[in-house]
Amino acid sequence: MTTILGIDAAWTATQPSGVALVSSAAGNWRLIFAGSSYRHLLEHAEEGLISTFRPSGSVAEAAALLAVAGKIAGAPVDLVAMDMPLSLQPITARRVSDNLVSAAYGARHCSTHTPSAIRPGKISDDLRSGFGHCGYGLLTKEVGVPGLLEVYPHPALVELMRAEKRLPYKHGKIRNYWPTESPASRRTKLFETWRTIVACLDEDLPDTSDVLQLPPFEAPSWQLKAFEDMLDAVICAWVGICAFEGTAMPFGDETSAIWIPQSELLVSQRGRP
């Protein structure tokens, strides 16, 4: 069995981080958990329940996350795929990896955010070192297990769906996406985008539509953001699958790399239409 933990890591300790867990037996991948905070993962491992409480921010402890993820999956985690700037050197400004991704995907509205020594700062350093102490070194050139990968959902989705540009799936930006639409129409379009993404992920992870159910249409904003965080975590885990199977490539250098699936590799090696 191969197990991959996907983390949509918040850049501050006050915001929750989405988590997802995928595993495979004989190459058949499935999504076995998705939650909108570290606490939800811990609670699921202890009680076997999917929390419906509002997620809260917390500081991740790598050893604890790996332990509970392994407990849920019934096997140790092989790869951790995380949406968070990570580097073997202190991050003080844009990295080679940021510039390479922005050069390749900027025209498709998928440039990276600029990290600094303050944000994500210590959170990034602690995550990398924490997983490193557990044996999950940062992978910048080749994939080996156990290991830690930096991923980026926006270009990953562009490659997954062969989209012309970044998909409009962020709840906090729906006014920018559809400025002339009514609030109800904006939410309708957002939900349509979410359904399309989930359906596409479901082709590679057959249980995605069951595990990652959309919130009620009338849900408050925090529930929509919680779903978005879970969705990003699932995308992170999917990128981990791609890296493990050789259909993602690193953009970066020996100190940091952002792994992004490549549609041509997905077609040739996995038979995607």
mmCIF file of C-alpha atoms in Angstrom:
data_model
loop_
_atom_site.group_PDB
_atom_site.id
_atom_site.type_symbol
_atom_site.label_atom_id
_atom_site.label_comp_id
_atom_site.label_asym_id
_atom_site.label_seq_id
_atom_site.Cartn_x
_atom_site.Cartn_y
_atom_site.Cartn_z
ATOM 1 C CA MET A 1 0.000 0.000 0.000
ATOM 2 C CA THR A 2 1.127 3.541 -0.808
ATOM 3 C CA THR A 3 -0.143 6.427 1.302
ATOM 4 C CA ILE A 4 0.084 10.155 0.584
ATOM 5 C CA LEU A 5 -0.838 13.012 2.898
ATOM 6 C CA GLY A 6 -1.930 16.255 1.229
ATOM 7 C CA ILE A 7 -1.792 19.501 3.201
ATOM 8 C CA ASP A 8 -3.111 22.912 2.169
ATOM 9 C CA ALA A 9 -0.975 24.651 4.779
ATOM 10 C CA ALA A 10 -1.986 28.072 6.081
ATOM 11 C CA TRP A 11 0.753 30.707 6.151
ATOM 12 C CA THR A 12 -0.298 31.816 9.644
ATOM 13 C CA ALA A 13 -1.059 29.845 12.809
ATOM 14 C CA THR A 14 -4.456 31.540 13.182
ATOM 15 C CA GLN A 15 -5.898 30.065 9.988
ATOM 16 C CA PRO A 16 -6.870 26.384 9.526
ATOM 17 C CA SER A 17 -5.091 24.075 7.112
ATOM 18 C CA GLY A 18 -6.890 21.556 4.913
ATOM 19 C CA VAL A 19 -5.736 17.940 5.022
ATOM 20 C CA ALA A 20 -6.413 14.931 2.794
ATOM 21 C CA LEU A 21 -5.265 11.337 2.789
ATOM 22 C CA VAL A 22 -5.087 9.023 -0.219
ATOM 23 C CA SER A 23 -3.904 5.450 -0.483
ATOM 24 C CA SER A 24 -3.568 2.754 -3.091
ATOM 25 C CA ALA A 25 -3.441 -0.988 -3.259
ATOM 26 C CA ALA A 26 -2.155 -2.452 -6.528
ATOM 27 C CA GLY A 27 -2.209 0.995 -8.098
ATOM 28 C CA ASN A 28 -5.873 1.694 -7.359
ATOM 29 C CA TRP A 29 -5.946 5.054 -5.614
ATOM 30 C CA ARG A 30 -8.742 6.252 -3.381
ATOM 31 C CA LEU A 31 -9.445 9.246 -1.202
ATOM 32 C CA ILE A 32 -9.940 8.037 2.357
ATOM 33 C CA PHE A 33 -10.132 11.309 4.292
ATOM 34 C CA ALA A 34 -10.544 15.049 3.781
ATOM 35 C CA GLY A 35 -10.758 17.601 6.570
ATOM 36 C CA SER A 36 -10.519 21.362 6.915
ATOM 37 C CA SER A 37 -8.047 21.496 9.828
ATOM 38 C CA TYR A 38 -5.323 19.520 11.551
ATOM 39 C CA ARG A 39 -7.694 19.043 14.465
ATOM 40 C CA HIS A 40 -10.239 17.353 12.207
ATOM 41 C CA LEU A 41 -7.594 14.820 11.156
ATOM 42 C CA LEU A 42 -6.672 14.118 14.774
ATOM 43 C CA GLU A 43 -10.317 13.760 15.813
ATOM 44 C CA HIS A 44 -11.046 11.412 12.928
ATOM 45 C CA ALA A 45 -8.162 9.165 13.940
ATOM 46 C CA GLU A 46 -9.383 9.049 17.544
ATOM 47 C CA GLU A 47 -13.147 8.893 17.066
ATOM 48 C CA GLY A 48 -13.660 7.891 13.446
ATOM 49 C CA LEU A 49 -15.958 10.858 12.870
ATOM 50 C CA ILE A 50 -16.005 13.609 10.273
ATOM 51 C CA SER A 51 -16.162 16.858 12.206
ATOM 52 C CA THR A 52 -18.790 19.443 11.291
ATOM 53 C CA PHE A 53 -17.463 22.066 13.699
ATOM 54 C CA ARG A 54 -15.962 25.284 12.451
ATOM 55 C CA PRO A 55 -12.232 24.665 11.842
ATOM 56 C CA SER A 56 -9.646 26.622 13.786
ATOM 57 C CA GLY A 57 -5.995 27.376 13.205
ATOM 58 C CA SER A 58 -3.219 25.513 14.958
ATOM 59 C CA VAL A 59 0.477 24.770 14.698
ATOM 60 C CA ALA A 60 1.185 21.446 13.006
ATOM 61 C CA GLU A 61 3.341 18.821 14.662
ATOM 62 C CA ALA A 62 4.754 16.610 11.933
ATOM 63 C CA ALA A 63 5.162 13.511 14.088
ATOM 64 C CA ALA A 64 1.560 13.695 15.314
ATOM 65 C CA LEU A 65 0.167 14.216 11.801
ATOM 66 C CA LEU A 66 2.143 11.294 10.423
ATOM 67 C CA ALA A 67 1.065 9.056 13.281
ATOM 68 C CA VAL A 68 -2.655 9.728 12.949
ATOM 69 C CA ALA A 69 -2.528 9.627 9.136
ATOM 70 C CA GLY A 70 -0.857 6.232 9.327
ATOM 71 C CA LYS A 71 -3.485 5.082 11.799
ATOM 72 C CA ILE A 72 -6.329 6.115 9.489
ATOM 73 C CA ALA A 73 -4.714 4.610 6.390
ATOM 74 C CA GLY A 74 -3.505 1.462 8.102
ATOM 75 C CA ALA A 75 -0.020 2.029 6.668
ATOM 76 C CA PRO A 76 2.795 4.555 7.125
ATOM 77 C CA VAL A 77 2.690 7.728 5.036
ATOM 78 C CA ASP A 78 5.041 7.538 2.047
ATOM 79 C CA LEU A 79 4.834 11.105 0.751
ATOM 80 C CA VAL A 80 3.644 14.424 2.149
ATOM 81 C CA ALA A 81 2.523 16.892 -0.547
ATOM 82 C CA MET A 82 2.170 20.390 0.850
ATOM 83 C CA ASP A 83 1.068 23.735 -0.539
ATOM 84 C CA MET A 84 3.593 25.858 1.362
ATOM 85 C CA PRO A 85 6.870 27.535 0.372
ATOM 86 C CA LEU A 86 9.590 25.136 1.508
ATOM 87 C CA SER A 87 13.345 25.327 1.114
ATOM 88 C CA LEU A 88 16.577 23.830 2.364
ATOM 89 C CA GLN A 89 17.796 27.401 2.860
ATOM 90 C CA PRO A 90 16.161 30.295 4.758
ATOM 91 C CA ILE A 91 13.386 31.894 2.699
ATOM 92 C CA THR A 92 13.803 35.666 2.561
ATOM 93 C CA ALA A 93 12.394 36.521 -0.888
ATOM 94 C CA ARG A 94 11.242 34.911 -4.105
ATOM 95 C CA ARG A 95 13.058 31.674 -4.876
ATOM 96 C CA VAL A 96 14.206 30.140 -8.148
ATOM 97 C CA SER A 97 11.194 27.819 -7.893
ATOM 98 C CA ASP A 98 8.778 30.765 -7.596
ATOM 99 C CA ASN A 99 10.276 32.470 -10.628
ATOM 100 C CA LEU A 100 10.268 29.324 -12.771
ATOM 101 C CA VAL A 101 6.618 28.549 -11.998
ATOM 102 C CA SER A 102 5.606 32.154 -12.645
ATOM 103 C CA ALA A 103 7.492 32.148 -15.944
ATOM 104 C CA ALA A 104 5.800 28.935 -17.037
ATOM 105 C CA TYR A 105 2.282 29.671 -15.766
ATOM 106 C CA GLY A 106 2.051 33.443 -15.301
ATOM 107 C CA ALA A 107 0.264 33.900 -18.606
ATOM 108 C CA ARG A 108 -2.364 31.464 -17.303
ATOM 109 C CA HIS A 109 -2.799 33.516 -14.103
ATOM 110 C CA CYS A 110 -0.953 30.977 -11.939
ATOM 111 C CA SER A 111 2.043 32.935 -10.699
ATOM 112 C CA THR A 112 3.169 32.141 -7.172
ATOM 113 C CA HIS A 113 2.742 34.387 -4.130
ATOM 114 C CA THR A 114 5.933 35.981 -2.887
ATOM 115 C CA PRO A 115 7.192 34.430 0.369
ATOM 116 C CA SER A 116 9.285 36.305 2.917
ATOM 117 C CA ALA A 117 11.183 35.753 6.130
ATOM 118 C CA ILE A 118 8.040 36.744 8.042
ATOM 119 C CA ARG A 119 5.312 35.071 6.018
ATOM 120 C CA PRO A 120 5.270 32.091 6.103
ATOM 121 C CA GLY A 121 8.605 32.397 7.910
ATOM 122 C CA LYS A 122 8.867 30.217 10.994
ATOM 123 C CA ILE A 123 5.820 28.136 10.033
ATOM 124 C CA SER A 124 7.568 26.966 6.879
ATOM 125 C CA ASP A 125 10.859 26.364 8.664
ATOM 126 C CA ASP A 126 9.200 24.352 11.429
ATOM 127 C CA LEU A 127 7.176 22.235 9.006
ATOM 128 C CA ARG A 128 10.196 21.366 6.879
ATOM 129 C CA SER A 129 12.414 20.598 9.856
ATOM 130 C CA GLY A 130 9.647 18.706 11.645
ATOM 131 C CA PHE A 131 9.019 16.383 8.738
ATOM 132 C CA GLY A 132 12.755 16.157 8.152
ATOM 133 C CA HIS A 133 13.312 14.915 11.696
ATOM 134 C CA CYS A 134 10.743 12.224 10.982
ATOM 135 C CA GLY A 135 12.692 11.102 7.922
ATOM 136 C CA TYR A 136 10.725 13.044 5.304
ATOM 137 C CA GLY A 137 13.380 15.135 3.594
ATOM 138 C CA LEU A 138 12.450 17.866 1.130
ATOM 139 C CA LEU A 139 12.496 16.486 -2.420
ATOM 140 C CA THR A 140 13.774 18.898 -5.049
ATOM 141 C CA LYS A 141 15.043 16.708 -7.897
ATOM 142 C CA GLU A 142 13.794 13.130 -7.638
ATOM 143 C CA VAL A 143 10.986 11.404 -5.788
ATOM 144 C CA GLY A 144 11.929 8.996 -3.046
ATOM 145 C CA VAL A 145 9.974 7.692 -0.083
ATOM 146 C CA PRO A 146 9.529 8.792 2.544
ATOM 147 C CA GLY A 147 9.680 12.383 1.382
ATOM 148 C CA LEU A 148 8.182 15.877 1.448
ATOM 149 C CA LEU A 149 7.029 17.719 -1.679
ATOM 150 C CA GLU A 150 6.071 21.333 -2.238
ATOM 151 C CA VAL A 151 3.060 21.601 -4.563
ATOM 152 C CA TYR A 152 0.838 24.376 -5.902
ATOM 153 C CA PRO A 153 -2.859 23.670 -6.629
ATOM 154 C CA HIS A 154 -3.507 26.428 -9.205
ATOM 155 C CA PRO A 155 -1.203 25.202 -12.007
ATOM 156 C CA ALA A 156 -1.976 21.613 -10.998
ATOM 157 C CA LEU A 157 -5.663 22.226 -11.741
ATOM 158 C CA VAL A 158 -4.793 23.916 -15.020
ATOM 159 C CA GLU A 159 -2.914 20.779 -16.050
ATOM 160 C CA LEU A 160 -5.526 18.375 -14.680
ATOM 161 C CA MET A 161 -8.357 20.062 -16.558
ATOM 162 C CA ARG A 162 -6.332 21.393 -19.483
ATOM 163 C CA ALA A 163 -7.695 24.821 -18.708
ATOM 164 C CA GLU A 164 -6.589 27.954 -20.485
ATOM 165 C CA LYS A 165 -6.092 29.779 -17.199
ATOM 166 C CA ARG A 166 -6.496 29.577 -13.428
ATOM 167 C CA LEU A 167 -9.893 28.225 -12.426
ATOM 168 C CA PRO A 168 -12.358 30.526 -10.582
ATOM 169 C CA TYR A 169 -12.866 28.367 -7.499
ATOM 170 C CA LYS A 170 -11.844 30.617 -4.584
ATOM 171 C CA HIS A 171 -14.856 31.690 -2.533
ATOM 172 C CA GLY A 172 -13.235 34.926 -1.380
ATOM 173 C CA LYS A 173 -12.758 36.129 -4.965
ATOM 174 C CA ILE A 174 -16.165 35.531 -6.490
ATOM 175 C CA ARG A 175 -16.820 39.290 -6.797
ATOM 176 C CA ASN A 176 -13.686 39.566 -8.904
ATOM 177 C CA TYR A 177 -14.598 36.538 -11.010
ATOM 178 C CA TRP A 178 -18.153 37.663 -11.818
ATOM 179 C CA PRO A 179 -18.488 41.374 -10.965
ATOM 180 C CA THR A 180 -21.758 41.922 -12.835
ATOM 181 C CA GLU A 181 -23.577 38.882 -11.442
ATOM 182 C CA SER A 182 -25.904 38.821 -8.462
ATOM 183 C CA PRO A 183 -24.680 37.211 -5.204
ATOM 184 C CA ALA A 184 -26.861 34.156 -5.857
ATOM 185 C CA SER A 185 -25.585 33.837 -9.418
ATOM 186 C CA ARG A 186 -21.981 34.124 -8.234
ATOM 187 C CA ARG A 187 -22.502 31.335 -5.740
ATOM 188 C CA THR A 188 -24.178 29.201 -8.396
ATOM 189 C CA LYS A 189 -21.170 29.619 -10.693
ATOM 190 C CA LEU A 190 -18.790 28.830 -7.836
ATOM 191 C CA PHE A 191 -20.643 25.618 -7.045
ATOM 192 C CA GLU A 192 -20.631 24.659 -10.721
ATOM 193 C CA THR A 193 -16.848 25.092 -10.792
ATOM 194 C CA TRP A 194 -16.459 23.014 -7.637
ATOM 195 C CA ARG A 195 -18.595 20.213 -9.072
ATOM 196 C CA THR A 196 -16.519 20.187 -12.256
ATOM 197 C CA ILE A 197 -13.253 19.958 -10.321
ATOM 198 C CA VAL A 198 -14.547 17.202 -8.031
ATOM 199 C CA ALA A 199 -15.845 15.220 -11.007
ATOM 200 C CA CYS A 200 -12.449 15.471 -12.704
ATOM 201 C CA LEU A 201 -10.608 14.404 -9.562
ATOM 202 C CA ASP A 202 -13.053 11.533 -9.196
ATOM 203 C CA GLU A 203 -11.644 9.991 -12.371
ATOM 204 C CA ASP A 204 -8.305 9.395 -10.625
ATOM 205 C CA LEU A 205 -9.661 9.116 -7.075
ATOM 206 C CA PRO A 206 -12.975 7.254 -7.386
ATOM 207 C CA ASP A 207 -14.196 8.115 -3.868
ATOM 208 C CA THR A 208 -13.659 11.863 -4.163
ATOM 209 C CA SER A 209 -17.294 12.739 -4.855
ATOM 210 C CA ASP A 210 -18.388 10.749 -1.796
ATOM 211 C CA VAL A 211 -15.747 12.020 0.627
ATOM 212 C CA LEU A 212 -15.642 15.607 -0.656
ATOM 213 C CA GLN A 213 -19.310 16.549 -0.664
ATOM 214 C CA LEU A 214 -20.232 20.124 -1.439
ATOM 215 C CA PRO A 215 -21.711 22.220 1.383
ATOM 216 C CA PRO A 216 -25.356 23.305 1.240
ATOM 217 C CA PHE A 217 -25.943 26.140 -1.191
ATOM 218 C CA GLU A 218 -27.079 28.400 1.668
ATOM 219 C CA ALA A 219 -24.069 27.579 3.865
ATOM 220 C CA PRO A 220 -22.310 30.434 5.677
ATOM 221 C CA SER A 221 -19.040 31.737 4.332
ATOM 222 C CA TRP A 222 -16.878 29.805 6.813
ATOM 223 C CA GLN A 223 -18.298 26.496 5.544
ATOM 224 C CA LEU A 224 -17.528 27.474 1.964
ATOM 225 C CA LYS A 225 -13.958 28.365 2.944
ATOM 226 C CA ALA A 226 -13.646 25.080 4.841
ATOM 227 C CA PHE A 227 -14.720 23.146 1.745
ATOM 228 C CA GLU A 228 -12.270 25.118 -0.371
ATOM 229 C CA ASP A 229 -9.429 24.210 2.001
ATOM 230 C CA MET A 230 -10.369 20.527 1.830
ATOM 231 C CA LEU A 231 -10.526 20.695 -1.953
ATOM 232 C CA ASP A 232 -7.060 22.228 -2.104
ATOM 233 C CA ALA A 233 -5.739 19.508 0.210
ATOM 234 C CA VAL A 234 -7.167 16.818 -2.072
ATOM 235 C CA ILE A 235 -5.512 18.513 -5.050
ATOM 236 C CA CYS A 236 -2.222 18.496 -3.106
ATOM 237 C CA ALA A 237 -2.595 14.772 -2.464
ATOM 238 C CA TRP A 238 -3.380 14.189 -6.138
ATOM 239 C CA VAL A 239 -0.196 16.020 -7.127
ATOM 240 C CA GLY A 240 1.619 13.700 -4.730
ATOM 241 C CA ILE A 241 0.209 10.759 -6.666
ATOM 242 C CA CYS A 242 1.417 12.311 -9.912
ATOM 243 C CA ALA A 243 4.907 12.833 -8.517
ATOM 244 C CA PHE A 244 5.003 9.274 -7.200
ATOM 245 C CA GLU A 245 3.948 7.909 -10.600
ATOM 246 C CA GLY A 246 6.286 10.134 -12.587
ATOM 247 C CA THR A 247 3.699 12.441 -14.159
ATOM 248 C CA ALA A 248 4.787 15.595 -12.300
ATOM 249 C CA MET A 249 8.012 17.531 -12.682
ATOM 250 C CA PRO A 250 9.911 19.842 -10.314
ATOM 251 C CA PHE A 251 10.276 23.548 -11.053
ATOM 252 C CA GLY A 252 13.232 24.816 -9.058
ATOM 253 C CA ASP A 253 16.801 24.049 -8.056
ATOM 254 C CA GLU A 254 18.592 21.947 -5.471
ATOM 255 C CA THR A 255 17.262 24.033 -2.565
ATOM 256 C CA SER A 256 13.557 24.229 -3.423
ATOM 257 C CA ALA A 257 11.188 22.887 -6.055
ATOM 258 C CA ILE A 258 7.467 23.103 -6.762
ATOM 259 C CA TRP A 259 6.104 19.881 -8.250
ATOM 260 C CA ILE A 260 3.468 20.301 -10.962
ATOM 261 C CA PRO A 261 1.734 17.563 -13.012
ATOM 262 C CA GLN A 262 2.212 17.759 -16.765
ATOM 263 C CA SER A 263 -0.784 17.024 -18.967
ATOM 264 C CA GLU A 264 1.286 15.331 -21.658
ATOM 265 C CA LEU A 265 2.711 12.917 -19.089
ATOM 266 C CA LEU A 266 -0.762 12.234 -17.722
ATOM 267 C CA VAL A 267 -1.881 11.298 -21.209
ATOM 268 C CA SER A 268 1.079 9.109 -22.074
ATOM 269 C CA GLN A 269 1.491 7.304 -18.746
ATOM 270 C CA ARG A 270 -1.995 7.233 -17.284
ATOM 271 C CA GLY A 271 -4.199 7.277 -20.328
ATOM 272 C CA ARG A 272 -6.194 10.398 -19.469
ATOM 273 C CA PRO A 273 -8.302 11.596 -22.390
#
